[in-house]
GROMACS .gro file of C-alpha atoms in nm:
model
  247
    1MET     CA    1  -2.139  -1.182  -0.234
    2GLY     CA    2  -1.797  -1.300  -0.128
    3PHE     CA    3  -1.528  -1.563  -0.149
    4ILE     CA    4  -1.392  -1.842   0.063
    5ILE     CA    5  -1.058  -2.013   0.040
    6SER     CA    6  -1.137  -2.356  -0.101
    7GLU     CA    7  -0.794  -2.522  -0.095
    8THR     CA    8  -0.438  -2.489  -0.219
    9GLY     CA    9  -0.237  -2.712  -0.445
   10ALA     CA   10  -0.014  -2.811  -0.155
   11ALA     CA   11  -0.041  -3.147   0.013
   12GLN     CA   12  -0.339  -3.131   0.248
   13SER     CA   13  -0.141  -3.277   0.539
   14LYS     CA   14   0.097  -2.982   0.524
   15THR     CA   15  -0.168  -2.710   0.507
   16LEU     CA   16  -0.304  -2.545   0.820
   17ARG     CA   17  -0.643  -2.376   0.809
   18ALA     CA   18  -0.800  -2.166   1.080
   19SER     CA   19  -1.117  -1.960   1.112
   20LYS     CA   20  -1.120  -1.676   1.363
   21THR     CA   21  -1.383  -1.423   1.460
   22PHE     CA   22  -1.279  -1.069   1.545
   23GLY     CA   23  -1.580  -0.865   1.653
   24GLU     CA   24  -1.822  -0.869   1.362
   25THR     CA   25  -1.567  -1.005   1.114
   26SER     CA   26  -1.483  -1.365   1.023
   27VAL     CA   27  -1.129  -1.434   0.906
   28ARG     CA   28  -0.990  -1.747   0.741
   29ILE     CA   29  -0.619  -1.812   0.732
   30GLU     CA   30  -0.431  -2.075   0.533
   31THR     CA   31  -0.061  -2.148   0.569
   32ASP     CA   32   0.195  -2.424   0.614
   33LEU     CA   33   0.358  -2.305   0.939
   34PRO     CA   34   0.201  -2.265   1.285
   35GLU     CA   35   0.414  -1.957   1.351
   36ALA     CA   36   0.275  -1.794   1.037
   37LEU     CA   37  -0.076  -1.849   1.164
   38SER     CA   38   0.018  -1.684   1.494
   39ALA     CA   39   0.180  -1.394   1.311
   40ALA     CA   40  -0.133  -1.334   1.105
   41VAL     CA   41  -0.361  -1.335   1.409
   42SER     CA   42  -0.131  -1.098   1.599
   43GLU     CA   43  -0.119  -0.856   1.306
   44ILE     CA   44  -0.498  -0.859   1.264
   45LEU     CA   45  -0.546  -0.782   1.633
   46LEU     CA   46  -0.290  -0.502   1.616
   47CYS     CA   47  -0.456  -0.350   1.309
   48ARG     CA   48  -0.796  -0.355   1.476
   49VAL     CA   49  -0.666  -0.182   1.789
   50GLN     CA   50  -0.481   0.081   1.584
   51LEU     CA   51  -0.782   0.145   1.363
   52GLU     CA   52  -1.021   0.180   1.656
   53GLU     CA   53  -0.788   0.426   1.828
   54TYR     CA   54  -0.736   0.633   1.514
   55SER     CA   55  -1.109   0.639   1.443
   56ARG     CA   56  -1.172   0.760   1.796
   57LEU     CA   57  -0.937   1.052   1.738
   58GLN     CA   58  -1.051   1.108   1.378
   59PRO     CA   59  -1.418   0.998   1.362
   60ARG     CA   60  -1.460   1.122   1.006
   61PHE     CA   61  -1.218   0.854   0.890
   62ARG     CA   62  -1.477   0.587   0.973
   63THR     CA   63  -1.781   0.766   0.828
   64ALA     CA   64  -1.649   0.940   0.516
   65MET     CA   65  -1.784   0.825   0.180
   66GLU     CA   66  -1.497   0.987  -0.009
   67PRO     CA   67  -1.116   0.991   0.029
   68VAL     CA   68  -0.984   1.178   0.333
   69GLU     CA   69  -0.649   1.322   0.428
   70ILE     CA   70  -0.466   1.150   0.711
   71ASP     CA   71  -0.186   1.236   0.952
   72TYR     CA   72   0.164   1.138   0.846
   73VAL     CA   73   0.201   0.959   1.179
   74ALA     CA   74  -0.109   0.745   1.119
   75PRO     CA   75  -0.073   0.367   1.164
   76GLU     CA   76   0.016   0.161   0.859
   77VAL     CA   77  -0.332   0.010   0.830
   78VAL     CA   78  -0.480   0.360   0.812
   79LYS     CA   79  -0.229   0.461   0.545
   80ARG     CA   80  -0.309   0.154   0.336
   81MET     CA   81  -0.682   0.221   0.361
   82ALA     CA   82  -0.647   0.588   0.276
   83GLY     CA   83  -0.422   0.518  -0.021
   84ALA     CA   84  -0.654   0.259  -0.170
   85ALA     CA   85  -0.955   0.482  -0.110
   86LEU     CA   86  -0.786   0.772  -0.286
   87ALA     CA   87  -0.706   0.556  -0.590
   88ALA     CA   88  -1.065   0.433  -0.613
   89GLY     CA   89  -1.242   0.754  -0.513
   90VAL     CA   90  -1.430   0.603  -0.217
   91GLY     CA   91  -1.426   0.629   0.161
   92PRO     CA   92  -1.139   0.463   0.349
   93MET     CA   93  -1.359   0.205   0.523
   94ALA     CA   94  -1.421   0.052   0.180
   95ALA     CA   95  -1.065  -0.081   0.202
   96VAL     CA   96  -1.054  -0.193   0.565
   97ALA     CA   97  -1.092  -0.569   0.515
   98GLY     CA   98  -0.844  -0.579   0.228
   99ALA     CA   99  -0.585  -0.365   0.404
  100ILE     CA  100  -0.589  -0.584   0.714
  101ALA     CA  101  -0.562  -0.898   0.499
  102ASP     CA  102  -0.260  -0.750   0.319
  103LEU     CA  103  -0.081  -0.668   0.642
  104ALA     CA  104  -0.156  -1.010   0.787
  105VAL     CA  105  -0.005  -1.182   0.481
  106GLU     CA  106   0.301  -0.956   0.503
  107ALA     CA  107   0.345  -1.050   0.869
  108MET     CA  108   0.329  -1.418   0.771
  109ALA     CA  109   0.614  -1.362   0.524
  110GLN     CA  110   0.850  -1.297   0.815
  111THR     CA  111   0.815  -1.665   0.910
  112ARG     CA  112   0.923  -1.790   0.564
  113ALA     CA  113   0.591  -1.970   0.521
  114ARG     CA  114   0.536  -2.094   0.166
  115ILE     CA  115   0.158  -2.054   0.183
  116ARG     CA  116   0.021  -1.720   0.300
  117VAL     CA  117  -0.348  -1.664   0.239
  118VAL     CA  118  -0.593  -1.453   0.439
  119GLU     CA  119  -0.963  -1.404   0.369
  120ASN     CA  120  -1.109  -1.120   0.571
  121GLY     CA  121  -1.482  -1.068   0.536
  122GLY     CA  122  -1.476  -1.197   0.179
  123GLU     CA  123  -1.167  -1.004   0.064
  124ILE     CA  124  -0.855  -1.209  -0.004
  125ALA     CA  125  -0.481  -1.144   0.007
  126ALA     CA  126  -0.268  -1.430  -0.124
  127GLU     CA  127   0.099  -1.505  -0.173
  128SER     CA  128   0.184  -1.873  -0.214
  129LEU     CA  129   0.422  -2.108  -0.389
  130TYR     CA  130   0.118  -2.322  -0.471
  131PRO     CA  131  -0.205  -2.247  -0.659
  132VAL     CA  132  -0.488  -2.120  -0.439
  133ASN     CA  133  -0.851  -2.206  -0.514
  134VAL     CA  134  -1.102  -1.940  -0.424
  135GLU     CA  135  -1.469  -2.033  -0.430
  136VAL     CA  136  -1.729  -1.775  -0.532
  137ARG     CA  137  -2.030  -1.727  -0.305
  138SER     CA  138  -2.307  -1.539  -0.486
  139GLY     CA  139  -2.682  -1.501  -0.485
  140ASP     CA  140  -2.695  -1.468  -0.862
  141PRO     CA  141  -2.849  -1.773  -1.036
  142LEU     CA  142  -2.576  -1.749  -1.299
  143LEU     CA  143  -2.319  -1.837  -1.032
  144ASN     CA  144  -2.521  -2.073  -0.818
  145THR     CA  145  -2.297  -2.368  -0.904
  146ARG     CA  146  -1.969  -2.409  -0.715
  147LEU     CA  147  -1.751  -2.186  -0.927
  148GLY     CA  148  -1.424  -2.030  -0.832
  149TRP     CA  149  -1.091  -1.893  -0.941
  150VAL     CA  150  -0.754  -2.065  -0.947
  151LEU     CA  151  -0.493  -1.813  -0.836
  152SER     CA  152  -0.159  -1.925  -0.976
  153PRO     CA  153   0.173  -1.842  -0.803
  154SER     CA  154   0.282  -1.643  -1.109
  155ARG     CA  155   0.006  -1.391  -1.037
  156MET     CA  156   0.099  -1.343  -0.671
  157PRO     CA  157   0.094  -1.143  -0.459
  158ILE     CA  158  -0.266  -1.075  -0.550
  159GLY     CA  159  -0.571  -0.924  -0.390
  160VAL     CA  160  -0.931  -1.020  -0.464
  161GLY     CA  161  -1.221  -0.797  -0.362
  162SER     CA  162  -1.594  -0.813  -0.415
  163SER     CA  163  -1.900  -0.597  -0.371
  164SER     CA  164  -2.266  -0.671  -0.425
  165ALA     CA  165  -2.597  -0.490  -0.407
  166THR     CA  166  -2.781  -0.814  -0.338
  167GLN     CA  167  -2.549  -1.000  -0.099
  168GLY     CA  168  -2.355  -0.912   0.214
  169ARG     CA  169  -2.368  -0.623   0.459
  170GLY     CA  170  -2.146  -0.370   0.282
  171ILE     CA  171  -2.275  -0.029   0.179
  172THR     CA  172  -2.317   0.014  -0.196
  173PHE     CA  173  -2.509   0.258  -0.414
  174GLY     CA  174  -2.517   0.033  -0.720
  175GLU     CA  175  -2.719  -0.262  -0.845
  176ALA     CA  176  -2.457  -0.520  -0.944
  177ASP     CA  177  -2.515  -0.877  -0.832
  178VAL     CA  178  -2.139  -0.929  -0.836
  179ALA     CA  179  -1.850  -0.688  -0.883
  180THR     CA  180  -1.519  -0.870  -0.847
  181VAL     CA  181  -1.181  -0.701  -0.878
  182PHE     CA  182  -0.832  -0.850  -0.895
  183ALA     CA  183  -0.550  -0.615  -0.799
  184LEU     CA  184  -0.190  -0.600  -0.689
  185ASN     CA  185  -0.309  -0.597  -0.328
  186ALA     CA  186  -0.629  -0.664  -0.139
  187ALA     CA  187  -0.677  -0.307  -0.017
  188THR     CA  188  -0.693  -0.183  -0.375
  189ALA     CA  189  -0.918  -0.471  -0.480
  190ASP     CA  190  -1.152  -0.403  -0.188
  191ALA     CA  191  -1.187  -0.030  -0.253
  192ALA     CA  192  -1.207  -0.076  -0.630
  193ALA     CA  193  -1.486  -0.333  -0.601
  194THR     CA  194  -1.691  -0.080  -0.404
  195ALA     CA  195  -1.625   0.193  -0.660
  196VAL     CA  196  -1.720  -0.037  -0.947
  197CYS     CA  197  -2.038  -0.166  -0.784
  198ASN     CA  198  -2.148   0.189  -0.701
  199VAL     CA  199  -2.179   0.289  -1.068
  200VAL     CA  200  -2.344  -0.029  -1.198
  201ALA     CA  201  -2.701   0.099  -1.187
  202GLY     CA  202  -2.988   0.213  -1.405
  203GLU     CA  203  -3.218   0.061  -1.664
  204ASP     CA  204  -2.944   0.006  -1.924
  205ILE     CA  205  -2.798  -0.319  -1.787
  206ARG     CA  206  -2.520  -0.360  -2.042
  207GLY     CA  207  -2.437   0.008  -2.034
  208SER     CA  208  -2.407   0.001  -1.655
  209ILE     CA  209  -2.167  -0.294  -1.676
  210ARG     CA  210  -1.953  -0.111  -1.932
  211LYS     CA  211  -1.946   0.191  -1.700
  212GLY     CA  212  -1.830  -0.025  -1.412
  213LEU     CA  213  -1.552  -0.180  -1.618
  214LYS     CA  214  -1.441   0.167  -1.725
  215ILE     CA  215  -1.410   0.268  -1.362
  216ALA     CA  216  -1.206  -0.045  -1.285
  217GLU     CA  217  -0.976   0.024  -1.580
  218GLY     CA  218  -0.892   0.368  -1.444
  219ILE     CA  219  -0.786   0.257  -1.094
  220ARG     CA  220  -0.413   0.207  -1.048
  221GLY     CA  221  -0.323  -0.143  -0.935
  222VAL     CA  222  -0.630  -0.315  -1.079
  223VAL     CA  223  -0.541  -0.604  -1.310
  224GLY     CA  224  -0.883  -0.749  -1.385
  225ALA     CA  225  -1.253  -0.726  -1.309
  226LEU     CA  226  -1.577  -0.917  -1.354
  227ILE     CA  227  -1.929  -0.776  -1.321
  228VAL     CA  228  -2.254  -0.973  -1.316
  229ARG     CA  229  -2.592  -0.803  -1.325
  230ARG     CA  230  -2.924  -0.970  -1.399
  231GLY     CA  231  -2.767  -1.250  -1.600
  232HIS     CA  232  -2.534  -1.022  -1.800
  233VAL     CA  233  -2.157  -1.049  -1.757
  234GLY     CA  234  -1.870  -0.815  -1.838
  235THR     CA  235  -1.498  -0.869  -1.789
  236LEU     CA  236  -1.180  -0.665  -1.800
  237GLY     CA  237  -0.817  -0.769  -1.813
  238ASP     CA  238  -0.651  -1.109  -1.792
  239LEU     CA  239  -0.857  -1.292  -1.531
  240PRO     CA  240  -0.746  -1.604  -1.340
  241GLU     CA  241  -0.878  -1.939  -1.453
  242LEU     CA  242  -1.246  -1.990  -1.365
  243VAL     CA  243  -1.334  -2.349  -1.275
  244GLU     CA  244  -1.622  -2.551  -1.132
  245PHE     CA  245  -1.542  -2.722  -0.804
  246ARG     CA  246  -1.673  -3.066  -0.720
  247PRO     CA  247  -1.919  -3.089  -0.430
   0.00000   0.00000   0.00000
């Protein structure tokens, strides 16, 4: 399960959209300035190089399923991943997509762009003067219509992360069809979504959803969550507006 950037509230003629592939990851960028797009791409490439080098020196960082200690001289992307993983109680790679999206959006801010949105492997970091529509992609029949969230500027910066036992390639130990988390940044949302999805399991469907929401509530930086499992839904916090998009 994941998300795609559907559109922003800005005039379409002023909005630039680009899709890039970095290794095994697809990234979508939305902005209003060409230089912001270049800044985002450069930051993503830098993060990937730094992460690969750090993982070569510290191989456990890439394979650990729980938080790990890092060197104080570690690159910023590594620090962001480790911090989010510690807050959520998961391995640092659970926050990799979100952390890179956060840093790309921050790099775009240096250009004074008014629209700064990055979707990295389904995790989204957004900071914009205009509303941002984010479309849900899910294998659950409950969400098979074109539904999505409207992220308002008053909620930004915001991070959106998702995890699923039935969709995508991410590692999860749970059974949630959809575990979506909204947080103050994408790294936290990414790691928290993994932690939430991991505990949504067992024969008691409603009880497993309540357990997942309890986990989300205890993670610093999380502002809202939604869990879907076998047609049952649970929510936490003040969620963005959920709307149905026209085909």
